[in-house]
Coordinates of C-alpha atoms and ligand atoms in Angstrom, one line a residue:
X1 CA -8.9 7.7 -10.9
X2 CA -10.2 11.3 -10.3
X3 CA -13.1 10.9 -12.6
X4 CA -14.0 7.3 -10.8
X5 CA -13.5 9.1 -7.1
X6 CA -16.0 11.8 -8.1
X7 CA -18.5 9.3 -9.2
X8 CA -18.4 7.0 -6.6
X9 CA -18.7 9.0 -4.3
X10 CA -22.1 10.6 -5.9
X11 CA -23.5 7.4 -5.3
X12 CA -26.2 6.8 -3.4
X13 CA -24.5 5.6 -0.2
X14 CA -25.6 1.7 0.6
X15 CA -26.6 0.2 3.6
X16 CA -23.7 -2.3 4.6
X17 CA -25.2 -5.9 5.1
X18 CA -24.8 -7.6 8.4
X19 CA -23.8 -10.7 6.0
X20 CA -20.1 -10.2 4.9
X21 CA -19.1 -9.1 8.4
X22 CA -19.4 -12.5 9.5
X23 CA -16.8 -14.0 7.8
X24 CA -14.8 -11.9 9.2
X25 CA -15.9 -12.3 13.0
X26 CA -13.1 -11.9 15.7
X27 CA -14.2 -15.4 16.9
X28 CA -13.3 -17.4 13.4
X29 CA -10.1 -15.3 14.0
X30 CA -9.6 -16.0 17.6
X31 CA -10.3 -19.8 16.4
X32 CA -7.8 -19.6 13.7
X33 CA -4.6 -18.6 16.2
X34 CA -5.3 -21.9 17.9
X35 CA -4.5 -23.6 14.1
X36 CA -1.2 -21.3 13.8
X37 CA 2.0 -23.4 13.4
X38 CA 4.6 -22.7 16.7
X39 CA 7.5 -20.6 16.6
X40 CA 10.2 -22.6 18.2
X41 CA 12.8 -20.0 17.9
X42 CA 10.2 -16.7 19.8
X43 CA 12.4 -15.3 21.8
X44 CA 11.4 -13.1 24.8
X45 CA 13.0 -10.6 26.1
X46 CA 12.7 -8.8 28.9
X47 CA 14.1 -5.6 28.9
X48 CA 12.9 -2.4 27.9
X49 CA 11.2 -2.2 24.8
X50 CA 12.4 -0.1 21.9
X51 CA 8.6 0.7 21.0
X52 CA 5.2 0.6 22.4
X53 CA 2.5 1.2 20.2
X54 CA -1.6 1.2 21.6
X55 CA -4.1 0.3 19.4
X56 CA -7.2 2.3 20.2
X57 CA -10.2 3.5 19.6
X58 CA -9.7 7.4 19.1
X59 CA -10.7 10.6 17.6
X60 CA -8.8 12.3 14.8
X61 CA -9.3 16.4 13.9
X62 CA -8.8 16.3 10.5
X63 CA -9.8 20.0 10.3
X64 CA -10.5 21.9 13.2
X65 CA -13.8 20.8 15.5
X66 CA -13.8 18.8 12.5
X67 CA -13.4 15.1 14.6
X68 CA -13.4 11.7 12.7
X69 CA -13.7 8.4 15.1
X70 CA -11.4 5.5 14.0
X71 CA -9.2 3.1 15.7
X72 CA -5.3 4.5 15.7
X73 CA -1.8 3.7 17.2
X74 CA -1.0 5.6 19.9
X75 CA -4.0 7.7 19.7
X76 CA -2.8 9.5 16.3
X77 CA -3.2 9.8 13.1
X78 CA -0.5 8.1 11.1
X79 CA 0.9 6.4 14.0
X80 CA 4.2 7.7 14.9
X81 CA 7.3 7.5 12.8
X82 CA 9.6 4.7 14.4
X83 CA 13.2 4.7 13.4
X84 CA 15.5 1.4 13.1
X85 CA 18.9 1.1 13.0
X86 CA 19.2 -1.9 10.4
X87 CA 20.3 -5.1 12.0
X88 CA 20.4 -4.0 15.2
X89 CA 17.3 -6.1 16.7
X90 CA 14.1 -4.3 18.3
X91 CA 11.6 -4.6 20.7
X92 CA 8.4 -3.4 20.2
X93 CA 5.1 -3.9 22.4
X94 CA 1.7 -4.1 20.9
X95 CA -1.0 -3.3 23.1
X96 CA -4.4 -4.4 21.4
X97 CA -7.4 -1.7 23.4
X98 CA -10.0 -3.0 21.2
X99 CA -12.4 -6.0 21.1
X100 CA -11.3 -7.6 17.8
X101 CA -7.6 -9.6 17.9
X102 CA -5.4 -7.4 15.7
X103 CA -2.2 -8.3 13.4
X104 CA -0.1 -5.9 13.1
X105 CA 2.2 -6.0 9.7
X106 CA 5.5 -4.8 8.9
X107 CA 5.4 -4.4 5.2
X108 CA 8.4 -4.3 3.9
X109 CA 10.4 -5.8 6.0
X110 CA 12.4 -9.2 5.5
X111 CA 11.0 -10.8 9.2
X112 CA 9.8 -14.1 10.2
X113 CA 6.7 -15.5 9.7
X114 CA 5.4 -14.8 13.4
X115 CA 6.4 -11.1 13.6
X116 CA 5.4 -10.4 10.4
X117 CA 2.1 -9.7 11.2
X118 CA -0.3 -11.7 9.1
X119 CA -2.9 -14.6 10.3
X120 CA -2.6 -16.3 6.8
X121 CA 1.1 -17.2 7.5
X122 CA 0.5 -18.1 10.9
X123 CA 1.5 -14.9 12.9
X124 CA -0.8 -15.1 16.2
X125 CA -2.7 -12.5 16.7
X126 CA -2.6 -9.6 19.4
X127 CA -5.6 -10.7 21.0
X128 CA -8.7 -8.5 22.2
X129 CA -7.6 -6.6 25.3
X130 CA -4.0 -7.8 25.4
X131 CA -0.8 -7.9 23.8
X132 CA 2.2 -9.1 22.5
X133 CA 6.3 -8.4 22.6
X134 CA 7.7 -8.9 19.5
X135 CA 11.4 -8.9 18.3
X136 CA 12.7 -8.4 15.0
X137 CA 15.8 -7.3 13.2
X138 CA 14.8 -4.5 10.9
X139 CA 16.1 -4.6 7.7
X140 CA 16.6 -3.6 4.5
X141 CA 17.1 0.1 5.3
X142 CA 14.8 2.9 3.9
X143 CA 11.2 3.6 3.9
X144 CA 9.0 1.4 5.5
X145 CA 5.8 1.1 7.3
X146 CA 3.3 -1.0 9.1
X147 CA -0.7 -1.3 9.2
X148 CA -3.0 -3.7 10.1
X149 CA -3.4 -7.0 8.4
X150 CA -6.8 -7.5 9.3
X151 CA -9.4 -8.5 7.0
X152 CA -12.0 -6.1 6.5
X153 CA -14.7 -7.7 4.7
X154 CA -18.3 -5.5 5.0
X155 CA -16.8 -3.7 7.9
X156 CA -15.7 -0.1 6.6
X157 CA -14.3 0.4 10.0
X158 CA -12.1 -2.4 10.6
X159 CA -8.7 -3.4 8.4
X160 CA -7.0 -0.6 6.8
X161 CA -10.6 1.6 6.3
X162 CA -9.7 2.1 10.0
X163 CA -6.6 5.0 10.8
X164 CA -3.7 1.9 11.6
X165 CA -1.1 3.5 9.4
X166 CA 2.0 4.4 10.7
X167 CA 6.0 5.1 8.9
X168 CA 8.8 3.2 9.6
X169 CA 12.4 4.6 8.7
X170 CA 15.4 1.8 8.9
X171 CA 18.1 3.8 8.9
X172 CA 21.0 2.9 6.3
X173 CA 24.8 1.7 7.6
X174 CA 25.3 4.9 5.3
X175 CA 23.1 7.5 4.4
X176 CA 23.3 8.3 0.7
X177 CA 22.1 11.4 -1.3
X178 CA 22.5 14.8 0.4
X179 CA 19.4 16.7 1.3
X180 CA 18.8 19.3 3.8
X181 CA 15.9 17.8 5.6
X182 CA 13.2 14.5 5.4
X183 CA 9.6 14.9 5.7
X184 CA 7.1 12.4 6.1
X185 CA 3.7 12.6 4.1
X186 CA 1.0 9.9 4.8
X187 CA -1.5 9.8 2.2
X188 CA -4.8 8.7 3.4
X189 CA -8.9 9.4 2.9
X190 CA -11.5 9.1 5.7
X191 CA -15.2 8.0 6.2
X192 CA -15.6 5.3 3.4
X193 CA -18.7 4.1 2.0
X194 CA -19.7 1.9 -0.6
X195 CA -21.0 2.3 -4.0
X196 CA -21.8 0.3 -7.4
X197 CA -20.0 0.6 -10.8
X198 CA -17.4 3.1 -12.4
X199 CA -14.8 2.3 -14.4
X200 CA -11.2 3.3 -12.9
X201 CA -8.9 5.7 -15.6
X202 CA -5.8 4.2 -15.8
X203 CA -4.1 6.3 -18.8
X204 CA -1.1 7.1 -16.2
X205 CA 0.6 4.2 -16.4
X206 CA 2.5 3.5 -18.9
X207 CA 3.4 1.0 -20.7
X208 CA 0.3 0.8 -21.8
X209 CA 0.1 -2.5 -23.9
X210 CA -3.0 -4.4 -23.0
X211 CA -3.5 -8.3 -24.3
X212 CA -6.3 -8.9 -26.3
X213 CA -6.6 -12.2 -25.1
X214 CA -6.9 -10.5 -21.2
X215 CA -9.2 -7.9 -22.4
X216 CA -11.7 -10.2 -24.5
X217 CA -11.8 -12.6 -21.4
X218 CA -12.1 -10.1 -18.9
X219 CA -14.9 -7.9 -21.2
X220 CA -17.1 -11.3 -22.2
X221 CA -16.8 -12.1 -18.5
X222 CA -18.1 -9.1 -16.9
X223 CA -21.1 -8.9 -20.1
X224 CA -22.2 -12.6 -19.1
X225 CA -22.4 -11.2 -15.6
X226 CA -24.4 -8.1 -16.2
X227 CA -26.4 -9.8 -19.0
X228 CA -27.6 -12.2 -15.9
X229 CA -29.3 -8.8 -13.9
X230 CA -26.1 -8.8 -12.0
X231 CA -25.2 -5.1 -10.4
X232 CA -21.6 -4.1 -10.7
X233 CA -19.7 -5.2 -7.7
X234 CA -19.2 -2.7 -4.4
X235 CA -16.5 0.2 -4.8
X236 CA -15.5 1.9 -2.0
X237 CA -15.6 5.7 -2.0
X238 CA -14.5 8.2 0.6
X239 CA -15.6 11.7 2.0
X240 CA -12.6 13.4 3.2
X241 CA -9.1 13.2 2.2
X242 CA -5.8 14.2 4.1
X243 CA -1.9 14.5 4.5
X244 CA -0.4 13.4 7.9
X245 CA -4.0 12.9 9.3
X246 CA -5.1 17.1 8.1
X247 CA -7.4 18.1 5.3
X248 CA -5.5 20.9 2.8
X249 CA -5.5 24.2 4.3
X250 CA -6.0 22.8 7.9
X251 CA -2.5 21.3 9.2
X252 CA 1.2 22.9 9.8
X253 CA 2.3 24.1 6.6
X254 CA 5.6 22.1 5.2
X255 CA 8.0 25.3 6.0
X256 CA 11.1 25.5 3.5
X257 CA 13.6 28.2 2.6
X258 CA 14.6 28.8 -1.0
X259 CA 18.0 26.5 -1.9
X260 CA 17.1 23.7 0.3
X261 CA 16.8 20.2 -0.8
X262 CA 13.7 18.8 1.2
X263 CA 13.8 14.7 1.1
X264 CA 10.5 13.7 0.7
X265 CA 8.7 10.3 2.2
X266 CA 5.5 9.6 0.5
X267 CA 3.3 7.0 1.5
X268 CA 0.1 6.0 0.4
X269 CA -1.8 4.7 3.0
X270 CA -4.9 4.3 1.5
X271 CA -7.2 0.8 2.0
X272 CA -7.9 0.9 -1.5
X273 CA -7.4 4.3 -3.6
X274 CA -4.2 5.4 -6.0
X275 CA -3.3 8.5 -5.3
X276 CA -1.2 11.2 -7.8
X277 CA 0.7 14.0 -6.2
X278 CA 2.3 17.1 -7.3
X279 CA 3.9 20.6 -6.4
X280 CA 3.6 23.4 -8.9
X281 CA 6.8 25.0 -10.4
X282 CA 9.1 22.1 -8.8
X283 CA 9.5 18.7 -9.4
X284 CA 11.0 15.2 -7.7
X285 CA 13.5 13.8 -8.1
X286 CA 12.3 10.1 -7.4
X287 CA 15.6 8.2 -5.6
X288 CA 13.9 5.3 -4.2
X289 CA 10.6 3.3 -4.8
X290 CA 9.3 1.4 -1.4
X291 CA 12.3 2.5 0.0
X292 CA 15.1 0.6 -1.9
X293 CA 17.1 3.0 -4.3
X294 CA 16.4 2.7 -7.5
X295 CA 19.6 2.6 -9.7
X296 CA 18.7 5.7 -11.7
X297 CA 17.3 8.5 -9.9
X298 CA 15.3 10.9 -12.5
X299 CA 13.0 14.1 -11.9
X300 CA 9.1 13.7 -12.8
X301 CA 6.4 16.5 -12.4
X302 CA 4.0 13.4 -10.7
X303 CA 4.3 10.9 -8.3
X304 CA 1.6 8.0 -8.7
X305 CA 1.2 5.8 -6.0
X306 CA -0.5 2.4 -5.9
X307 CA -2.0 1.5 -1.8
X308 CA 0.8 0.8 0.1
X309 CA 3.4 2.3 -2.2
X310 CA 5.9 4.3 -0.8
X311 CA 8.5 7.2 -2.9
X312 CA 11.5 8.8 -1.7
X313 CA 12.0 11.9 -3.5
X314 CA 14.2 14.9 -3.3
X315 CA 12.5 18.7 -3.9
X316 CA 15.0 21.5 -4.8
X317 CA 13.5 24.5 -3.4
X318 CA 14.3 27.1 -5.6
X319 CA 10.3 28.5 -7.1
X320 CA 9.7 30.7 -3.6
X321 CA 5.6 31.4 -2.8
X322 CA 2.9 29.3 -1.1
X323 CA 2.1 26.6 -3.1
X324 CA -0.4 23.6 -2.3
X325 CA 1.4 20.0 -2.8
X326 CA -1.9 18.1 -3.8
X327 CA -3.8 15.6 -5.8
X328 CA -4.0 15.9 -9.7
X329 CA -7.5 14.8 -9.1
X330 CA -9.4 18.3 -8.4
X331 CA -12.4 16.6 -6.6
X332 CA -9.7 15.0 -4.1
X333 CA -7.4 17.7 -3.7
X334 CA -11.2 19.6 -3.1
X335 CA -12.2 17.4 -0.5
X336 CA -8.5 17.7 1.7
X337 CA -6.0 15.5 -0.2
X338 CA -2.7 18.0 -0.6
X339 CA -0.7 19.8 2.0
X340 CA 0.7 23.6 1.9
X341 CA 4.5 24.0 1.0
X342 CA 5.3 27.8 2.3
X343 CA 8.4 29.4 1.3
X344 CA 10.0 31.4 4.5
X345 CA 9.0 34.8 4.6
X346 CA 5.9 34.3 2.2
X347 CA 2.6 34.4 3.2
X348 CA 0.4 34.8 0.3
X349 CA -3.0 32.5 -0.4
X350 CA -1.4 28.9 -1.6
X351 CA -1.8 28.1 -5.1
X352 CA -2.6 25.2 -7.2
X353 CA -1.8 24.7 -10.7
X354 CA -1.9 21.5 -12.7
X355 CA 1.1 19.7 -14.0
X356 CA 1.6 19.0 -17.9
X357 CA 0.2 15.6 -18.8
X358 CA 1.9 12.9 -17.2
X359 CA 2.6 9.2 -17.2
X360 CA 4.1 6.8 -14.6
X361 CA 6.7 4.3 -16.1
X362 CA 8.8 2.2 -13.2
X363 CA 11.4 1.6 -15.6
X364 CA 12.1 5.3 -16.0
X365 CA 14.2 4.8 -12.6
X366 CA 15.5 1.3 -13.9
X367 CA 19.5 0.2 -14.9
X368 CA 19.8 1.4 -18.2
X369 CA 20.0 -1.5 -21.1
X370 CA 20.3 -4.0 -18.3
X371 CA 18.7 -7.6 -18.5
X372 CA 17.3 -9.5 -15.6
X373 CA 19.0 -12.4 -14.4
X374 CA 17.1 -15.3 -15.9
X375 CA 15.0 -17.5 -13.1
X376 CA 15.4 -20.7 -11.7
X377 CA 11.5 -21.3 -12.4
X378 CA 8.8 -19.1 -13.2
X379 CA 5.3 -19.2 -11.9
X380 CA 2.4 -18.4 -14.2
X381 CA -0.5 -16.1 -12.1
X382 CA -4.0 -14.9 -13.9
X383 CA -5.9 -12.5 -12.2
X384 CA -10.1 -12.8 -12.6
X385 CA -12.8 -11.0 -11.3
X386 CA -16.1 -12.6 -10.7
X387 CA -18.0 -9.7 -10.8
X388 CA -20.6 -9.5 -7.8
X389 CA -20.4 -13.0 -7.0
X390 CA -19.8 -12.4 -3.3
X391 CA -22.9 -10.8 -2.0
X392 CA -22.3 -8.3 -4.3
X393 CA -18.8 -7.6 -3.9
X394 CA -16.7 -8.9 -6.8
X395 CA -14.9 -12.1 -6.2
X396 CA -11.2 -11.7 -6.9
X397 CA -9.1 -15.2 -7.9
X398 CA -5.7 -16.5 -9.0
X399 CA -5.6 -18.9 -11.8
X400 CA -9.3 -19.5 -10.9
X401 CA -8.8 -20.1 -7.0
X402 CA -10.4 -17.5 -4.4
X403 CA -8.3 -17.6 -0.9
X404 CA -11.4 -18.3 1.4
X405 CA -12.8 -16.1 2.9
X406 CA -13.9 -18.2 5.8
X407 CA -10.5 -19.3 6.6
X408 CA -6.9 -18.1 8.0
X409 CA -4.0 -20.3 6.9
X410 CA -4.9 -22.5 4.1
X411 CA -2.3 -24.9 2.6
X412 CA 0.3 -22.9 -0.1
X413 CA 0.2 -23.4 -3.7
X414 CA 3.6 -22.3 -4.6
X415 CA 6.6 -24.1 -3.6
X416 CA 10.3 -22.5 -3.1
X417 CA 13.6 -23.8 -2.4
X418 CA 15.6 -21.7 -0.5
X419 CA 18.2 -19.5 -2.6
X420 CA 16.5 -20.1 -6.0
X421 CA 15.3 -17.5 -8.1
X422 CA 11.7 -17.2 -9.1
X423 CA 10.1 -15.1 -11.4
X424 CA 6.0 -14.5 -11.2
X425 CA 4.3 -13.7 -14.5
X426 CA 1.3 -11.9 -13.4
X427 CA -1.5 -11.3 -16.4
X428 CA -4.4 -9.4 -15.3
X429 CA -8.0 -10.5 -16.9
X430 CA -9.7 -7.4 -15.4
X431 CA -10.1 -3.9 -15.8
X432 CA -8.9 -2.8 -13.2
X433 CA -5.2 -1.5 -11.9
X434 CA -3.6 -4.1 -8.8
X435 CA -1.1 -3.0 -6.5
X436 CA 0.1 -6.3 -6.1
X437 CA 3.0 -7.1 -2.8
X438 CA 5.0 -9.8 -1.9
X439 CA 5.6 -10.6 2.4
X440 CA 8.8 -11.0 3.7
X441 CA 10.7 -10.4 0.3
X442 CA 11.7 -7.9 -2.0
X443 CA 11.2 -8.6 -5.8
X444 CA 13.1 -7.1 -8.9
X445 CA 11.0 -5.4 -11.9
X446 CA 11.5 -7.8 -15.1
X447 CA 9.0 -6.7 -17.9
X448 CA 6.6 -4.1 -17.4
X449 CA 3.6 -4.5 -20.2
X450 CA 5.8 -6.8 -22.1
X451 CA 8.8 -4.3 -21.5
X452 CA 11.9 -6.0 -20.2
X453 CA 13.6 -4.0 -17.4
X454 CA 15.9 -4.8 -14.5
X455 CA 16.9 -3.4 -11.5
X456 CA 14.3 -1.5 -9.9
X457 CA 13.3 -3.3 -6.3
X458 CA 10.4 -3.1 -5.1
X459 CA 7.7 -5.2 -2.5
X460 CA 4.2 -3.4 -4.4
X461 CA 3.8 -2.7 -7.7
X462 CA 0.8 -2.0 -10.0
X463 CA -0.6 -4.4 -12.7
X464 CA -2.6 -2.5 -14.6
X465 CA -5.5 -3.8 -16.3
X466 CA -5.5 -6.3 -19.2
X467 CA -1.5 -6.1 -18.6
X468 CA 1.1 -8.6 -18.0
X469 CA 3.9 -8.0 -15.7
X470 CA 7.0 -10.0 -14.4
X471 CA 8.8 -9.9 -11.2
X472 CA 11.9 -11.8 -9.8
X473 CA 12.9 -12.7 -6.4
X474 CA 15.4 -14.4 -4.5
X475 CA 13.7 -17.2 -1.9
X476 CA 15.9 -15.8 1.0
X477 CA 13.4 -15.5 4.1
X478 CA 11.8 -19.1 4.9
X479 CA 8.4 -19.7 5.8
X480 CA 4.9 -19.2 5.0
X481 CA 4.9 -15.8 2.3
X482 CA 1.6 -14.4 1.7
X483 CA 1.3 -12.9 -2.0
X484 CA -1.3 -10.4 -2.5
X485 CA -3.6 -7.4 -4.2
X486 CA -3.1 -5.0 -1.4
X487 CA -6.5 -3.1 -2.1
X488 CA -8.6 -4.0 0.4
X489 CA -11.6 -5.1 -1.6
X490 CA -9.9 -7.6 -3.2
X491 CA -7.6 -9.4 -0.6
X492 CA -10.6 -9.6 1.5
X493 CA -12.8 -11.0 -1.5
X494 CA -10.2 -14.0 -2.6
X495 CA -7.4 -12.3 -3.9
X496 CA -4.4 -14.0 -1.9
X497 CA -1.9 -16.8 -2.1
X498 CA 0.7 -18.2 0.0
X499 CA 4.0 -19.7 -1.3
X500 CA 6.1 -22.0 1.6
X501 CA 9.5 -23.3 1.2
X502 CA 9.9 -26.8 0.7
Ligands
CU1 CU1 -6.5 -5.6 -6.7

């Protein structure tokens, strides 16, 4: 990835055609709400609301007099933490101060269709200049968040390019683990722009068993394209790089003492970037992934986040000095991406030294020798890229089908009945790495690169390239589910399905 960043990023920055914004226009939006299926069952309540959140133009000081202009909740950068007591039901207010209709999206949370927060299963929008009371009951407990689920096409200011990131912490009918203190770290780059080309490193993940059959497809696919005059398809590069909305060395320190156990929430908010992350001379010990516990908690030296990932992780403060929590990727970490961790009563210059090699393996944090529960069904998914084939951004489909990109709510091509299980084998015909999530649902790990594993719950996880991967879940939550590559690049540019219950 770090290698890739840097690249990009020396790119000649392109001029962003007038073109692909138009598919994305607030007024094929504002048409689409008039298709969305009722909600018989919207309640409206009246009282006070639990939440209100403002979506807003505003300015962000991501160093001092340093001032980026984006669109935020609340008029901060991430949004503010909101806490849940799980199943105890919420109100929240959106105000939308903006032009364009907005969706608002609760990932990770097992809501209804028209709360959820997406236009593709039908969840009206928050329109220009207005807004919307929504109820919900949160749930499952842990680490959440929500972000806009607006398509951002062309527009490197709108959908998640823009600052709509915010935490959301359900809290458990029990709190397990004991820690001394939680601290929230939002992950998240600033000032995007495109470029062409560069190949992103992927030798973290492991396992790291490609199929030939993937790769030769994928490969002869992209040389057909190139061997046409086709450029490489748009990447999307950033200038500046921060923790909780503050470039390295400019925000609050993260105080501790020595002998504390400091619960860390790390999300990675980024529209399309994986981010690494470590401390020197401590490590994490990882007890849940998107904020489900994972049945074996176990220390690594690196946390590796896909977008939208999220890891709870405990630090045992015992390697006093001032130390800079940051990016593996030097060119990042450069640029803003780390934070300061400054042991009480030490005030030294922070310092940065790189972990031993790493690699991320899910099942590391999985039930030891278990086996899945076999499915009810399975459905088969191949990834493709058709590189450049969208006005120069690569089109993205499943088993040959790009979601339009003209349209909201298409009809779904996967069927459920409510309480089977269903198992999605996901083989990825491109190069490149797909933090893949699931609406509405929570799915089990079930073979990682042809690796069986069980127990580890998740709603994101990364396919990497030229890899097969298999996930289970239980059709619990009816209604339109949208299933997608939550880079934004790529849902944009056709990579999205939905799945209804039949
Ligand atoms: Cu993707």
């Amino acid at each position: 990835m770090s290698k890739d960043v840097r690249t990009r990023r020396n790119f000649l920055k392109l001029t962003v055609t007038a073109a692909g914004a138009t598919f994305f226009s607030p007024s094929s939006s504002l048409s689409q709400t008039a298709l969305a299926p009722q909600f018989p069952g919207q309640r409206l309540e009246t009282g006070p609301p639990d939440y209100i959140l403002h979506i807003a133009s505003s300015p962000v000081e991501i160093a001092p007099k340093h001032i980026v202009s984006t669109i935020a909740y609340n008029g901060q950068f991430p949004g503010p933490l909101l806490r849940f007591k799980e199943g105890q039901p919420a109100t929240i207010e959106v105000h939308n101060d903006t032009d364009t209709p907005e969706q608002l999206h609760w990932h990770g949370q097992m809501v209804s269709a028209d709360v959820d927060g997406a236009a593709e299963e039908g969840t009206p929008f928050i329109p220009a200049r207005g807004m919307r009371r929504i109820v919900f009951t949160p749930r499952p407990s842990g680490f959440r968040f929500y972000h806009t689920h607006n398509r951002a096409g062309a527009d490197l200011h709108a959908g998640q390019y823009s600052g709509q990131v915010g935490p959301v912490y359900i809290e458990p009918k029990h709190e397990p683990g004991s820690y001394d203190r939680e601290v929230f770290l939002v992950l998240k780059e600033f000032e995007p722009s495109f470029s062409q080309g560069g190949d992103m490193a992927q030798d973290f993940l492991t396992p790291a068993t490609r199929v030939k059959e993937l790769e030769t497809s994928g490969e002869s696919a992209m040389k057909a394209s190139l061997a046409k005059g086709m450029p490489h398809g748009y990447e999307v590069g950033y200038r500046y790089f921060t923790i909780n909305g503050r470039m390295l060395g400019h925000g609050e320190p993260v105080r501790v003492k020595q002998g504390e156990r400091v619960l860390f929430h790390v999300l990675n908010g980024s529209a399309t970037e994986i981010r690494s992350l470590a401390l020197p001379g401590h490590s994490f010990k990882v007890v849940a992934l998107d904020g489900n516990e994972v049945p074996t908690p176990a220390e690594v030296p690196v946390l590796w986040l896909g977008t939208a990932e999220r890891i709870s992780a405990i630090v045992e403060m015992k390697h006093p000095g001032v130390w800079i929590m940051g990016d593996l990727a030097d060119d990042d970490r450069g640029h803003g991406m780390g934070i300061v961790v400054e042991y009480a009563e030490h005030n030294t210059k922070p310092v940065w030294t790189p972990p031993r090699p790493f690699h991320w393996d899910y099942s590391r944090f999985a039930k030891g020798d278990a086996t899945a529960v076999s499915p009810d069904e399975t459905f088969e998914m191949r990834f493709a890229k058709d590189n450049a084939a969208e006005e120069g951004f690569n089109r993205w489909t499943i088993n040959g089908v790009a979601y339009p990109m003209t349209q909201a709510v298409v009809p779904a091509s996967f069927h459920l009945k409510q309480g089977r299980r269903y198992r999605i084998r996901m083989r990825n015909a491109s190069d490149d790495i797909h933090p893949i999530h699931l609406h509405r649902h929570s799915f089990e790990l079930t073979k990682l690169a042809g690796k069986p594993t069980a127990g580890v719950m998740k709603d994101v996880v990364r396919v990497g390239g030229y890899q097969e991967m298999e996930v289970d879940f239980t059709a619990d939550n009816p209604g339109l589910t949208l299933f997608h590559c939550h880079q934004q690049l790529h849902m944009d540019f056709g990579f999205m399905t939905l799945f209804d219950y039949v």
